[in-house]
PDB file of C-alpha atoms in Angstrom:
ATOM      1  CA  MET A 144       0.000   0.000   0.000  1.00 68.00           C
ATOM      2  CA  ARG A 145       2.808   2.394   0.858  1.00 79.00           C
ATOM      3  CA  MET A 146       4.554   1.790  -2.492  1.00 77.00           C
ATOM      4  CA  ALA A 147       1.334   2.445  -4.432  1.00 77.00           C
ATOM      5  CA  THR A 148       0.865   5.766  -2.642  1.00 82.00           C
ATOM      6  CA  LEU A 149       4.446   6.778  -3.342  1.00 84.00           C
ATOM      7  CA  LEU A 150       4.101   5.857  -7.032  1.00 83.00           C
ATOM      8  CA  TRP A 151       0.850   7.821  -7.241  1.00 85.00           C
ATOM      9  CA  ILE A 152       2.485  10.928  -5.756  1.00 88.00           C
ATOM     10  CA  ILE A 153       5.468  10.648  -8.125  1.00 89.00           C
ATOM     11  CA  ALA A 154       3.109  10.219 -11.094  1.00 89.00           C
ATOM     12  CA  VAL A 155       1.110  13.306 -10.116  1.00 90.00           C
ATOM     13  CA  ILE A 156       4.291  15.373  -9.766  1.00 93.00           C
ATOM     14  CA  LEU A 157       5.518  14.206 -13.185  1.00 93.00           C
ATOM     15  CA  VAL A 158       2.225  14.997 -14.912  1.00 92.00           C
ATOM     16  CA  ILE A 159       1.943  18.432 -13.291  1.00 94.00           C
ATOM     17  CA  SER A 160       5.537  19.254 -14.184  1.00 95.00           C
ATOM     18  CA  GLY A 161       4.881  18.092 -17.751  1.00 94.00           C
ATOM     19  CA  ILE A 162       1.901  20.426 -18.009  1.00 94.00           C
ATOM     20  CA  TYR A 163       4.024  23.249 -16.561  1.00 94.00           C
ATOM     21  CA  VAL A 164       6.774  22.631 -19.135  1.00 94.00           C
ATOM     22  CA  ILE A 165       4.247  22.714 -21.974  1.00 92.00           C
ATOM     23  CA  LEU A 166       2.474  25.869 -20.803  1.00 94.00           C
ATOM     24  CA  ALA A 167       5.257  27.957 -19.266  1.00 94.00           C
ATOM     25  CA  ARG A 168       8.344  26.960 -21.212  1.00 90.00           C
ATOM     26  CA  ARG A 169       6.584  26.148 -24.516  1.00 90.00           C
ATOM     27  CA  ASP A 170       8.584  22.924 -24.831  1.00 91.00           C
ATOM     28  CA  LEU A 171       6.049  20.437 -26.147  1.00 93.00           C
ATOM     29  CA  LEU A 172       8.387  17.441 -26.467  1.00 94.00           C
ATOM     30  CA  TRP A 173       9.670  17.470 -22.865  1.00 94.00           C
ATOM     31  CA  GLY A 174       6.166  18.089 -21.552  1.00 94.00           C
ATOM     32  CA  ILE A 175       4.790  15.078 -23.397  1.00 94.00           C
ATOM     33  CA  VAL A 176       7.717  12.941 -22.238  1.00 94.00           C
ATOM     34  CA  LEU A 177       7.113  13.877 -18.589  1.00 94.00           C
ATOM     35  CA  ILE A 178       3.385  13.210 -18.861  1.00 92.00           C
ATOM     36  CA  VAL A 179       3.911   9.799 -20.494  1.00 91.00           C
ATOM     37  CA  ILE A 180       6.469   8.828 -17.828  1.00 90.00           C
ATOM     38  CA  GLY A 181       3.985   9.933 -15.178  1.00 90.00           C
ATOM     39  CA  PHE A 182       1.338   7.665 -16.680  1.00 87.00           C
ATOM     40  CA  LEU A 183       3.787   4.744 -16.846  1.00 86.00           C
ATOM     41  CA  VAL A 184       4.905   5.135 -13.231  1.00 84.00           C
ATOM     42  CA  GLY A 185       1.463   5.662 -11.759  1.00 75.00           C
ATOM     43  CA  PRO A 186      -0.244   2.710 -10.104  1.00 67.00           C
ATOM     44  CA  GLY A 187      -3.389   3.309 -12.133  1.00 65.00           C
ATOM     45  CA  GLY A 188      -1.493   3.013 -15.386  1.00 62.00           C
ATOM     46  CA  VAL A 189       0.974   0.489 -16.692  1.00 59.00           C
ATOM     47  CA  SER A 190       3.371   0.617 -13.775  1.00 57.00           C
ATOM     48  CA  ILE A 191       6.933  -0.244 -14.767  1.00 58.00           C
ATOM     49  CA  PHE A 192       7.473  -1.717 -11.296  1.00 58.00           C
ATOM     50  CA  ASN A 193       4.786  -4.425 -11.731  1.00 57.00           C
ATOM     51  CA  VAL A 194       6.412  -6.167 -14.677  1.00 50.00           C
TER      52      VAL A 194
END
């Protein structure tokens, strides 16, 4: 349970930072990369730690 919460928090931080990069820095590629990594790490998505 503790690991799932930690992964969820990391995923949220990655997605929010990806949105920030897209909106504030106008760097679409890095923003998309951060958002996709956030979705891969998150426990609701395809977690890379559950392989």
